[in-house]
PDB file of C-alpha atoms and ligand atoms in Angstrom:
ATOM      1  CA  MET A 652      52.786  26.597 -70.358  1.00 62.00           C
ATOM      2  CA  GLU A 653      50.929  26.550 -73.632  1.00 79.00           C
ATOM      3  CA  TRP A 654      47.371  27.191 -74.753  1.00 85.00           C
ATOM      4  CA  LYS A 655      46.679  23.489 -74.452  1.00 83.00           C
ATOM      5  CA  ALA A 656      46.939  23.869 -70.650  1.00 86.00           C
ATOM      6  CA  LEU A 657      43.356  25.092 -70.968  1.00 92.00           C
ATOM      7  CA  ALA A 658      41.040  22.142 -71.641  1.00 93.00           C
ATOM      8  CA  GLY A 659      38.500  22.397 -74.450  1.00 93.00           C
ATOM      9  CA  ASN A 660      37.512  25.838 -75.758  1.00 95.00           C
ATOM     10  CA  PRO A 661      39.305  25.457 -79.106  1.00 94.00           C
ATOM     11  CA  ALA A 662      37.692  28.625 -80.568  1.00 95.00           C
ATOM     12  CA  ILE A 663      39.094  30.820 -77.806  1.00 96.00           C
ATOM     13  CA  LYS A 664      42.562  29.273 -78.084  1.00 94.00           C
ATOM     14  CA  GLU A 665      42.653  29.642 -81.858  1.00 93.00           C
ATOM     15  CA  ARG A 666      41.470  33.234 -81.704  1.00 95.00           C
ATOM     16  CA  LEU A 667      44.098  34.265 -79.150  1.00 95.00           C
ATOM     17  CA  ALA A 668      46.925  32.427 -80.907  1.00 92.00           C
ATOM     18  CA  ALA A 669      45.957  34.127 -84.179  1.00 93.00           C
ATOM     19  CA  GLN A 670      45.849  37.549 -82.494  1.00 95.00           C
ATOM     20  CA  SER A 671      49.234  36.946 -80.900  1.00 92.00           C
ATOM     21  CA  ARG A 672      50.772  36.014 -84.262  1.00 92.00           C
ATOM     22  CA  GLY A 673      49.014  38.809 -86.120  1.00 91.00           C
ATOM     23  CA  ARG A 674      47.875  42.201 -84.889  1.00 89.00           C
ATOM     24  CA  GLY A 675      48.837  41.470 -81.304  1.00 92.00           C
ATOM     25  CA  LEU A 676      46.685  40.796 -78.243  1.00 95.00           C
ATOM     26  CA  SER A 677      44.049  43.358 -77.263  1.00 96.00           C
ATOM     27  CA  HIS A 678      44.294  45.620 -74.272  1.00 96.00           C
ATOM     28  CA  ALA A 679      41.091  44.410 -72.599  1.00 98.00           C
ATOM     29  CA  TYR A 680      39.328  41.114 -72.292  1.00 98.00           C
ATOM     30  CA  ILE A 681      36.445  39.827 -70.226  1.00 97.00           C
ATOM     31  CA  LEU A 682      36.924  36.165 -69.269  1.00 97.00           C
ATOM     32  CA  SER A 683      33.549  34.785 -68.300  1.00 93.00           C
ATOM     33  CA  GLY A 684      32.257  31.415 -67.089  1.00 89.00           C
ATOM     34  CA  PRO A 685      31.066  29.678 -63.915  1.00 83.00           C
ATOM     35  CA  PRO A 686      33.539  28.870 -61.068  1.00 81.00           C
ATOM     36  CA  GLY A 687      35.783  26.015 -62.231  1.00 86.00           C
ATOM     37  CA  SER A 688      35.385  26.705 -65.949  1.00 90.00           C
ATOM     38  CA  GLY A 689      39.018  27.752 -66.485  1.00 93.00           C
ATOM     39  CA  LYS A 690      39.004  31.573 -66.131  1.00 94.00           C
ATOM     40  CA  ARG A 691      42.132  31.600 -63.992  1.00 93.00           C
ATOM     41  CA  THR A 692      43.985  29.183 -66.241  1.00 94.00           C
ATOM     42  CA  LEU A 693      43.113  31.254 -69.288  1.00 96.00           C
ATOM     43  CA  ALA A 694      44.081  34.460 -67.467  1.00 97.00           C
ATOM     44  CA  SER A 695      47.537  33.004 -66.568  1.00 95.00           C
ATOM     45  CA  LEU A 696      48.096  31.953 -70.178  1.00 96.00           C
ATOM     46  CA  LEU A 697      46.966  35.236 -71.572  1.00 96.00           C
ATOM     47  CA  SER A 698      49.028  37.306 -69.196  1.00 96.00           C
ATOM     48  CA  ALA A 699      52.087  35.143 -69.872  1.00 96.00           C
ATOM     49  CA  ALA A 700      51.541  35.595 -73.621  1.00 96.00           C
ATOM     50  CA  MET A 701      51.467  39.339 -73.069  1.00 96.00           C
ATOM     51  CA  VAL A 702      54.817  39.510 -71.259  1.00 96.00           C
ATOM     52  CA  CYS A 703      56.547  36.624 -73.111  1.00 95.00           C
ATOM     53  CA  THR A 704      59.845  37.645 -74.751  1.00 94.00           C
ATOM     54  CA  GLY A 705      60.290  34.375 -76.668  1.00 94.00           C
ATOM     55  CA  PRO A 706      59.318  33.592 -80.253  1.00 92.00           C
ATOM     56  CA  GLU A 707      55.779  32.744 -81.410  1.00 89.00           C
ATOM     57  CA  PRO A 708      53.756  30.791 -80.536  1.00 91.00           C
ATOM     58  CA  ARG A 709      53.463  32.765 -77.324  1.00 93.00           C
ATOM     59  CA  PRO A 710      53.464  32.080 -74.450  1.00 94.00           C
ATOM     60  CA  CYS A 711      56.608  30.114 -75.372  1.00 93.00           C
ATOM     61  CA  GLY A 712      56.860  28.606 -71.871  1.00 92.00           C
ATOM     62  CA  THR A 713      60.664  28.726 -71.904  1.00 93.00           C
ATOM     63  CA  CYS A 714      61.762  32.375 -71.742  1.00 94.00           C
ATOM     64  CA  PRO A 715      62.554  33.968 -68.365  1.00 94.00           C
ATOM     65  CA  ALA A 716      59.388  36.080 -68.540  1.00 95.00           C
ATOM     66  CA  CYS A 717      57.227  32.951 -69.018  1.00 94.00           C
ATOM     67  CA  HIS A 718      58.974  31.243 -66.073  1.00 92.00           C
ATOM     68  CA  LYS A 719      58.292  34.248 -63.868  1.00 93.00           C
ATOM     69  CA  ALA A 720      54.687  34.425 -65.018  1.00 92.00           C
ATOM     70  CA  GLU A 721      54.178  30.739 -64.289  1.00 89.00           C
ATOM     71  CA  ALA A 722      55.730  31.107 -60.823  1.00 86.00           C
ATOM     72  CA  GLY A 723      53.446  34.112 -60.157  1.00 89.00           C
ATOM     73  CA  ILE A 724      56.376  36.498 -59.630  1.00 91.00           C
ATOM     74  CA  HIS A 725      56.427  38.549 -62.818  1.00 94.00           C
ATOM     75  CA  PRO A 726      56.456  42.208 -61.700  1.00 94.00           C
ATOM     76  CA  ASP A 727      54.350  43.360 -64.654  1.00 97.00           C
ATOM     77  CA  ILE A 728      51.479  40.976 -63.935  1.00 96.00           C
ATOM     78  CA  ILE A 729      49.343  42.410 -61.149  1.00 96.00           C
ATOM     79  CA  THR A 730      46.331  40.751 -59.576  1.00 95.00           C
ATOM     80  CA  VAL A 731      43.592  42.985 -58.227  1.00 94.00           C
ATOM     81  CA  GLU A 732      40.934  41.461 -55.978  1.00 89.00           C
ATOM     82  CA  GLY A 733      38.509  42.392 -53.226  1.00 81.00           C
ATOM     83  CA  GLU A 734      39.895  42.018 -49.722  1.00 76.00           C
ATOM     84  CA  LYS A 735      38.974  38.691 -48.074  1.00 63.00           C
ATOM     85  CA  GLY A 736      36.319  37.896 -50.599  1.00 62.00           C
ATOM     86  CA  LYS A 737      34.743  41.350 -50.424  1.00 76.00           C
ATOM     87  CA  ASP A 738      33.629  43.378 -53.408  1.00 84.00           C
ATOM     88  CA  LEU A 739      36.123  45.378 -55.428  1.00 91.00           C
ATOM     89  CA  THR A 740      35.965  49.039 -54.464  1.00 92.00           C
ATOM     90  CA  VAL A 741      36.292  52.227 -56.422  1.00 94.00           C
ATOM     91  CA  ALA A 742      39.380  53.024 -54.303  1.00 95.00           C
ATOM     92  CA  GLN A 743      41.038  49.848 -55.552  1.00 95.00           C
ATOM     93  CA  ILE A 744      40.257  50.718 -59.141  1.00 95.00           C
ATOM     94  CA  ARG A 745      41.688  54.226 -58.619  1.00 95.00           C
ATOM     95  CA  GLN A 746      44.792  52.738 -57.097  1.00 95.00           C
ATOM     96  CA  MET A 747      45.166  50.439 -60.074  1.00 96.00           C
ATOM     97  CA  ARG A 748      44.765  53.451 -62.344  1.00 95.00           C
ATOM     98  CA  ALA A 749      47.585  55.300 -60.578  1.00 95.00           C
ATOM     99  CA  ASP A 750      49.786  52.198 -60.811  1.00 96.00           C
ATOM    100  CA  ALA A 751      48.998  51.751 -64.511  1.00 96.00           C
ATOM    101  CA  TYR A 752      50.724  55.066 -65.305  1.00 95.00           C
ATOM    102  CA  ILE A 753      54.031  53.749 -63.920  1.00 96.00           C
ATOM    103  CA  ARG A 754      55.773  52.139 -66.842  1.00 96.00           C
ATOM    104  CA  PRO A 755      56.354  48.341 -66.911  1.00 95.00           C
ATOM    105  CA  ASN A 756      59.380  47.038 -65.002  1.00 92.00           C
ATOM    106  CA  GLU A 757      60.595  44.469 -67.478  1.00 91.00           C
ATOM    107  CA  GLY A 758      58.174  43.711 -70.258  1.00 82.00           C
ATOM    108  CA  ALA A 759      56.612  45.712 -73.017  1.00 90.00           C
ATOM    109  CA  ARG A 760      53.235  45.465 -71.295  1.00 95.00           C
ATOM    110  CA  LYS A 761      51.766  45.652 -67.871  1.00 97.00           C
ATOM    111  CA  VAL A 762      48.865  43.277 -67.257  1.00 98.00           C
ATOM    112  CA  TYR A 763      46.135  43.674 -64.627  1.00 98.00           C
ATOM    113  CA  LEU A 764      44.205  40.595 -63.742  1.00 97.00           C
ATOM    114  CA  ILE A 765      40.954  41.679 -62.111  1.00 96.00           C
ATOM    115  CA  GLN A 766      39.319  38.900 -60.112  1.00 93.00           C
ATOM    116  CA  ASN A 767      35.556  38.918 -59.530  1.00 89.00           C
ATOM    117  CA  ALA A 768      35.168  41.960 -61.759  1.00 93.00           C
ATOM    118  CA  GLY A 769      31.386  41.452 -61.475  1.00 89.00           C
ATOM    119  CA  THR A 770      31.526  42.613 -57.844  1.00 88.00           C
ATOM    120  CA  MET A 771      32.449  46.196 -58.877  1.00 92.00           C
ATOM    121  CA  ASN A 772      29.611  48.611 -58.146  1.00 91.00           C
ATOM    122  CA  ALA A 773      28.584  51.226 -60.721  1.00 93.00           C
ATOM    123  CA  SER A 774      31.144  53.854 -59.584  1.00 95.00           C
ATOM    124  CA  ALA A 775      33.969  51.303 -59.578  1.00 95.00           C
ATOM    125  CA  GLN A 776      32.892  50.184 -63.055  1.00 96.00           C
ATOM    126  CA  ASN A 777      32.860  53.786 -64.268  1.00 96.00           C
ATOM    127  CA  ALA A 778      36.378  54.291 -62.938  1.00 96.00           C
ATOM    128  CA  MET A 779      37.296  51.071 -64.752  1.00 96.00           C
ATOM    129  CA  LEU A 780      35.695  52.372 -67.912  1.00 97.00           C
ATOM    130  CA  LYS A 781      37.834  55.553 -67.829  1.00 96.00           C
ATOM    131  CA  LEU A 782      40.923  53.421 -67.480  1.00 95.00           C
ATOM    132  CA  LEU A 783      39.881  51.234 -70.434  1.00 96.00           C
ATOM    133  CA  GLU A 784      39.308  54.353 -72.531  1.00 96.00           C
ATOM    134  CA  GLU A 785      42.271  56.472 -71.521  1.00 94.00           C
ATOM    135  CA  GLY A 786      44.795  54.101 -69.982  1.00 93.00           C
ATOM    136  CA  PRO A 787      48.408  54.016 -71.257  1.00 96.00           C
ATOM    137  CA  PRO A 788      48.891  51.904 -74.385  1.00 95.00           C
ATOM    138  CA  TYR A 789      51.097  49.309 -72.692  1.00 96.00           C
ATOM    139  CA  ALA A 790      48.437  48.474 -70.018  1.00 97.00           C
ATOM    140  CA  ALA A 791      46.200  45.470 -70.488  1.00 98.00           C
ATOM    141  CA  PHE A 792      43.223  44.404 -68.404  1.00 98.00           C
ATOM    142  CA  LEU A 793      41.759  40.948 -67.920  1.00 98.00           C
ATOM    143  CA  LEU A 794      38.394  41.125 -66.203  1.00 97.00           C
ATOM    144  CA  LEU A 795      37.255  37.784 -64.731  1.00 96.00           C
ATOM    145  CA  ALA A 796      33.515  37.417 -64.141  1.00 91.00           C
ATOM    146  CA  GLU A 797      30.981  34.623 -63.930  1.00 86.00           C
ATOM    147  CA  SER A 798      28.965  36.336 -66.649  1.00 86.00           C
ATOM    148  CA  GLU A 799      29.739  39.344 -68.785  1.00 88.00           C
ATOM    149  CA  ASP A 800      26.249  40.568 -67.948  1.00 88.00           C
ATOM    150  CA  GLU A 801      27.581  41.507 -64.518  1.00 88.00           C
ATOM    151  CA  LEU A 802      29.448  44.365 -66.183  1.00 93.00           C
ATOM    152  CA  LEU A 803      27.942  47.564 -67.508  1.00 95.00           C
ATOM    153  CA  PRO A 804      27.335  47.621 -71.285  1.00 95.00           C
ATOM    154  CA  THR A 805      29.789  50.553 -71.598  1.00 97.00           C
ATOM    155  CA  VAL A 806      32.556  48.412 -69.978  1.00 97.00           C
ATOM    156  CA  ARG A 807      31.624  45.357 -72.041  1.00 96.00           C
ATOM    157  CA  SER A 808      31.783  47.300 -75.283  1.00 97.00           C
ATOM    158  CA  ARG A 809      35.426  48.231 -74.551  1.00 97.00           C
ATOM    159  CA  CYS A 810      36.472  44.613 -74.076  1.00 97.00           C
ATOM    160  CA  GLU A 811      36.711  41.448 -76.085  1.00 97.00           C
ATOM    161  CA  VAL A 812      34.570  38.768 -74.439  1.00 96.00           C
ATOM    162  CA  LEU A 813      36.070  35.282 -74.038  1.00 97.00           C
ATOM    163  CA  ARG A 814      33.225  33.058 -72.851  1.00 95.00           C
ATOM    164  CA  LEU A 815      34.486  29.748 -71.457  1.00 94.00           C
ATOM    165  CA  ALA A 816      32.314  26.763 -72.418  1.00 92.00           C
ATOM    166  CA  PRO A 817      31.925  23.418 -70.645  1.00 92.00           C
ATOM    167  CA  VAL A 818      34.409  20.880 -71.926  1.00 94.00           C
ATOM    168  CA  ASP A 819      32.892  17.871 -73.665  1.00 92.00           C
ATOM    169  CA  ARG A 820      32.860  14.654 -71.742  1.00 92.00           C
ATOM    170  CA  ARG A 821      35.425  12.709 -73.709  1.00 93.00           C
ATOM    171  CA  GLU A 822      37.970  15.516 -73.716  1.00 94.00           C
ATOM    172  CA  GLY A 823      37.316  16.262 -70.035  1.00 94.00           C
ATOM    173  CA  GLU A 824      37.913  12.631 -69.191  1.00 95.00           C
ATOM    174  CA  ALA A 825      41.238  12.530 -71.077  1.00 95.00           C
ATOM    175  CA  TRP A 826      42.320  15.823 -69.472  1.00 94.00           C
ATOM    176  CA  LEU A 827      41.508  14.536 -65.970  1.00 94.00           C
ATOM    177  CA  ARG A 828      43.296  11.280 -66.612  1.00 93.00           C
ATOM    178  CA  ALA A 829      46.442  13.163 -67.639  1.00 92.00           C
ATOM    179  CA  ARG A 830      46.170  15.366 -64.559  1.00 90.00           C
ATOM    180  CA  PHE A 831      45.514  12.487 -62.115  1.00 91.00           C
ATOM    181  CA  PRO A 832      47.441   9.522 -63.561  1.00 90.00           C
ATOM    182  CA  GLN A 833      47.614   7.910 -60.136  1.00 88.00           C
ATOM    183  CA  LEU A 834      43.824   7.505 -59.854  1.00 88.00           C
ATOM    184  CA  PRO A 835      41.822   4.604 -61.317  1.00 90.00           C
ATOM    185  CA  ALA A 836      40.395   5.479 -64.771  1.00 92.00           C
ATOM    186  CA  GLU A 837      36.803   4.783 -63.534  1.00 90.00           C
ATOM    187  CA  GLU A 838      37.204   7.430 -60.842  1.00 88.00           C
ATOM    188  CA  THR A 839      38.323  10.152 -63.238  1.00 91.00           C
ATOM    189  CA  ALA A 840      35.665   9.109 -65.743  1.00 93.00           C
ATOM    190  CA  ALA A 841      32.928   9.360 -63.060  1.00 89.00           C
ATOM    191  CA  ALA A 842      34.242  12.784 -61.952  1.00 89.00           C
ATOM    192  CA  ALA A 843      34.277  13.948 -65.603  1.00 91.00           C
ATOM    193  CA  LEU A 844      30.646  12.954 -65.935  1.00 89.00           C
ATOM    194  CA  ARG A 845      29.539  14.515 -62.655  1.00 84.00           C
ATOM    195  CA  CYS A 846      31.199  17.874 -63.257  1.00 86.00           C
ATOM    196  CA  GLY A 847      29.151  18.613 -66.362  1.00 86.00           C
ATOM    197  CA  GLY A 848      32.170  19.891 -68.284  1.00 91.00           C
ATOM    198  CA  ILE A 849      33.274  22.306 -65.559  1.00 90.00           C
ATOM    199  CA  LEU A 850      36.604  20.636 -64.905  1.00 93.00           C
ATOM    200  CA  GLY A 851      37.548  22.799 -61.912  1.00 90.00           C
ATOM    201  CA  ARG A 852      34.797  21.039 -60.012  1.00 85.00           C
ATOM    202  CA  ALA A 853      36.190  17.628 -60.868  1.00 90.00           C
ATOM    203  CA  VAL A 854      39.684  18.791 -59.871  1.00 89.00           C
ATOM    204  CA  ALA A 855      38.388  20.088 -56.514  1.00 83.00           C
ATOM    205  CA  GLU A 856      36.713  16.750 -55.952  1.00 83.00           C
ATOM    206  CA  LEU A 857      39.656  14.564 -57.015  1.00 86.00           C
ATOM    207  CA  ASP A 858      42.215  16.687 -55.226  1.00 82.00           C
ATOM    208  CA  GLY A 859      40.671  15.517 -51.996  1.00 69.00           C
ATOM    209  CA  GLY A 860      40.732  19.058 -50.636  1.00 55.00           C
ATOM    210  CA  GLY A 861      37.154  19.541 -51.737  1.00 58.00           C
ATOM    211  CA  GLU A 862      35.365  18.502 -48.557  1.00 67.00           C
ATOM    212  CA  GLU A 863      32.449  20.764 -49.357  1.00 75.00           C
ATOM    213  CA  GLU A 864      32.410  19.524 -52.944  1.00 74.00           C
ATOM    214  CA  ARG A 865      32.128  15.976 -51.703  1.00 73.00           C
ATOM    215  CA  GLU A 866      29.261  16.905 -49.406  1.00 82.00           C
ATOM    216  CA  LEU A 867      27.433  18.472 -52.354  1.00 85.00           C
ATOM    217  CA  LEU A 868      28.016  15.395 -54.459  1.00 81.00           C
ATOM    218  CA  ASP A 869      26.760  13.185 -51.629  1.00 84.00           C
ATOM    219  CA  LEU A 870      23.631  15.269 -51.374  1.00 91.00           C
ATOM    220  CA  ALA A 871      23.162  15.122 -55.163  1.00 90.00           C
ATOM    221  CA  VAL A 872      23.342  11.322 -54.970  1.00 88.00           C
ATOM    222  CA  ARG A 873      20.777  11.191 -52.164  1.00 92.00           C
ATOM    223  CA  LEU A 874      18.433  13.506 -54.072  1.00 93.00           C
ATOM    224  CA  ALA A 875      18.789  11.338 -57.162  1.00 90.00           C
ATOM    225  CA  ASP A 876      17.977   8.313 -54.955  1.00 90.00           C
ATOM    226  CA  THR A 877      14.701   9.962 -53.983  1.00 91.00           C
ATOM    227  CA  VAL A 878      13.870  10.442 -57.622  1.00 88.00           C
ATOM    228  CA  GLU A 879      14.599   6.813 -58.257  1.00 85.00           C
ATOM    229  CA  SER A 880      12.620   5.503 -55.259  1.00 87.00           C
ATOM    230  CA  GLY A 881       9.840   8.075 -55.188  1.00 86.00           C
ATOM    231  CA  ASP A 882      10.600   8.907 -51.552  1.00 89.00           C
ATOM    232  CA  GLU A 883       8.845  12.279 -51.329  1.00 89.00           C
ATOM    233  CA  LEU A 884       9.332  12.718 -47.612  1.00 90.00           C
ATOM    234  CA  GLY A 885      13.079  12.139 -47.875  1.00 91.00           C
ATOM    235  CA  ARG A 886      13.243  14.613 -50.717  1.00 92.00           C
ATOM    236  CA  MET A 887      11.352  17.254 -48.710  1.00 91.00           C
ATOM    237  CA  GLU A 888      13.722  16.835 -45.791  1.00 91.00           C
ATOM    238  CA  LEU A 889      16.763  17.163 -48.031  1.00 92.00           C
ATOM    239  CA  THR A 890      15.520  20.254 -49.833  1.00 92.00           C
ATOM    240  CA  ALA A 891      14.296  21.838 -46.583  1.00 90.00           C
ATOM    241  CA  SER A 892      17.923  21.789 -45.361  1.00 88.00           C
ATOM    242  CA  MET A 893      18.856  24.052 -48.285  1.00 89.00           C
ATOM    243  CA  GLU A 894      16.504  26.901 -47.563  1.00 87.00           C
ATOM    244  CA  LYS A 895      19.188  29.172 -46.138  1.00 87.00           C
ATOM    245  CA  TRP A 896      21.912  28.302 -48.608  1.00 88.00           C
ATOM    246  CA  GLU A 897      23.804  30.813 -50.683  1.00 85.00           C
ATOM    247  CA  ARG A 898      22.653  30.850 -54.318  1.00 85.00           C
ATOM    248  CA  GLU A 899      26.164  30.008 -55.465  1.00 83.00           C
ATOM    249  CA  ARG A 900      26.146  26.796 -53.402  1.00 87.00           C
ATOM    250  CA  MET A 901      22.750  25.891 -54.761  1.00 90.00           C
ATOM    251  CA  GLU A 902      24.073  26.415 -58.266  1.00 87.00           C
ATOM    252  CA  ARG A 903      26.918  23.971 -57.591  1.00 85.00           C
ATOM    253  CA  LEU A 904      24.532  21.430 -56.116  1.00 90.00           C
ATOM    254  CA  LEU A 905      22.293  21.648 -59.183  1.00 90.00           C
ATOM    255  CA  SER A 906      25.194  21.117 -61.439  1.00 83.00           C
ATOM    256  CA  ALA A 907      26.272  18.047 -59.431  1.00 83.00           C
ATOM    257  CA  LEU A 908      22.663  16.810 -59.464  1.00 88.00           C
ATOM    258  CA  ILE A 909      22.355  17.235 -63.203  1.00 83.00           C
ATOM    259  CA  GLY A 910      25.586  15.311 -63.631  1.00 76.00           C
ATOM    260  CA  GLU A 911      24.338  12.523 -61.345  1.00 79.00           C
ATOM    261  CA  LEU A 912      20.946  12.289 -63.109  1.00 82.00           C
ATOM    262  CA  ALA A 913      22.685  12.252 -66.479  1.00 75.00           C
ATOM    263  CA  ARG A 914      24.895   9.414 -65.252  1.00 72.00           C
ATOM    264  CA  ARG A 915      21.872   7.393 -64.050  1.00 76.00           C
ATOM    265  CA  LEU A 916      20.033   8.058 -67.286  1.00 75.00           C
ATOM    266  CA  GLU A 917      22.704   6.016 -68.998  1.00 69.00           C
ATOM    267  CA  CYS A 918      22.248   3.031 -66.647  1.00 71.00           C
ATOM    268  CA  PRO A 919      21.490  -0.172 -68.534  1.00 74.00           C
ATOM    269  CA  GLY A 920      17.925  -1.392 -68.439  1.00 79.00           C
ATOM    270  CA  ARG A 921      16.166   1.990 -68.701  1.00 79.00           C
ATOM    271  CA  SER A 922      13.225   1.870 -71.037  1.00 83.00           C
ATOM    272  CA  GLU A 923      12.768   4.517 -73.700  1.00 82.00           C
ATOM    273  CA  GLY A 924       9.892   6.064 -71.716  1.00 82.00           C
ATOM    274  CA  GLN A 925      11.962   6.223 -68.535  1.00 81.00           C
ATOM    275  CA  ARG A 926      14.869   7.797 -70.370  1.00 80.00           C
ATOM    276  CA  ARG A 927      12.519  10.490 -71.721  1.00 81.00           C
ATOM    277  CA  ARG A 928      11.208  11.245 -68.240  1.00 81.00           C
ATOM    278  CA  TRP A 929      14.693  11.449 -66.744  1.00 81.00           C
ATOM    279  CA  MET A 930      15.744  13.728 -69.586  1.00 80.00           C
ATOM    280  CA  ALA A 931      12.717  15.980 -68.928  1.00 83.00           C
ATOM    281  CA  CYS A 932      13.735  16.083 -65.253  1.00 84.00           C
ATOM    282  CA  ILE A 933      17.270  17.147 -66.169  1.00 83.00           C
ATOM    283  CA  GLN A 934      15.987  19.780 -68.563  1.00 81.00           C
ATOM    284  CA  GLY A 935      13.559  21.054 -65.959  1.00 85.00           C
ATOM    285  CA  LEU A 936      16.486  21.786 -63.666  1.00 87.00           C
ATOM    286  CA  ARG A 937      18.219  24.082 -66.156  1.00 82.00           C
ATOM    287  CA  PRO A 938      15.972  27.142 -65.600  1.00 84.00           C
ATOM    288  CA  LEU A 939      16.417  26.600 -61.873  1.00 87.00           C
ATOM    289  CA  GLN A 940      20.166  26.651 -62.358  1.00 84.00           C
ATOM    290  CA  ALA A 941      19.859  29.885 -64.358  1.00 81.00           C
ATOM    291  CA  ALA A 942      17.709  31.401 -61.599  1.00 85.00           C
ATOM    292  CA  CYS A 943      20.595  30.924 -59.139  1.00 84.00           C
ATOM    293  CA  GLY A 944      22.384  33.619 -61.144  1.00 78.00           C
ATOM    294  CA  PHE A 945      19.581  36.117 -60.502  1.00 79.00           C
ATOM    295  CA  ASN A 946      18.185  37.517 -57.328  1.00 76.00           C
ATOM    296  CA  ALA A 947      15.984  34.454 -56.477  1.00 80.00           C
ATOM    297  CA  ALA A 948      15.497  33.788 -52.772  1.00 84.00           C
ATOM    298  CA  PRO A 949      17.248  30.543 -51.680  1.00 81.00           C
ATOM    299  CA  GLY A 950      14.122  29.294 -49.874  1.00 85.00           C
ATOM    300  CA  HIS A 951      12.251  29.714 -53.101  1.00 87.00           C
ATOM    301  CA  LEU A 952      14.874  27.840 -55.044  1.00 88.00           C
ATOM    302  CA  ALA A 953      14.802  24.919 -52.594  1.00 89.00           C
ATOM    303  CA  GLY A 954      11.010  24.694 -52.893  1.00 89.00           C
ATOM    304  CA  TRP A 955      11.213  24.857 -56.646  1.00 89.00           C
ATOM    305  CA  LEU A 956      13.773  22.084 -56.682  1.00 90.00           C
ATOM    306  CA  CYS A 957      11.621  19.827 -54.520  1.00 89.00           C
ATOM    307  CA  ALA A 958       8.574  20.415 -56.759  1.00 88.00           C
ATOM    308  CA  GLN A 959      10.576  19.846 -59.920  1.00 86.00           C
ATOM    309  CA  LEU A 960      11.988  16.531 -58.727  1.00 87.00           C
ATOM    310  CA  SER A 961       8.514  15.359 -57.605  1.00 84.00           C
ATOM    311  CA  GLN A 962       7.242  15.641 -61.161  1.00 78.00           C
ATOM    312  CA  THR A 963       9.420  12.815 -62.330  1.00 66.00           C
ATOM    313  CA  PRO A 964       7.734   9.430 -62.134  1.00 56.00           C
ATOM    314  CA  GLN A 965      10.228   6.567 -61.739  1.00 54.00           C
TER     315      GLN A 965
HETATM  316 ZN1   ZN B 117      57.920  33.118 -73.223  1.00 92.25          ZN
END
């Protein structure tokens, strides 16, 4: 278990390694990025580094504390999450606060890993803020959120923000090949391209467990086919089926679609003009992807998608 377990993101890894060697790791971080971008991997590494009893570079990966952290059984690493996918409540934050005042069992620090921190309402966030301001010095908090904007500015200002970035294609491909050595290289390469640098998506797809992921990819391919063939009716039917989708699902579809369009853009035989139009189509999907993060109505998003794809001549 070393920093390199996290793909890409060299700036984050260097920053944390330098902090660990120097002044020590902070007591509060926000780990932000879309689902599949590596927040959980980074949180495991960071929490292991905080309880590690071995020499630098930490996490050393070999001390008993690191082994326990890796197995998910270290008593001083505590995960806090909403019940059955529900929002985190103020009661949970208060409970965490009470727990934080009990000294660590084994390590020098006690680490709280707060999943879906963006689901805290204002009163839960204010309770969190108090804990960040007044908590015991040994307590550390890792807040995982899709975007740091989900948290109140007062909470943000008490934390260091670690924003996970998409991994570049070449590195993503190498990382996936190392993780799935049994698969043909073309398959991992294609998954690396489709995932748009969000490797968790490629892992879900290649793991075979990602039935839904595969459905989304299939739909992305069919939508890209309608762009290629100019089949407007087919496109309308496909997008009409998305009108009641959750925004998060739409966001994943868009990311798969952008990956698919980017892959087709590279097909041999595309003229310069065609490449420009495909590129414009991809770029036109970005604001739509961003809108999925706001309060846009899913029916609206589906209509917007259909209109956007219709603008692209073959
Ligand atoms: Zn260690």
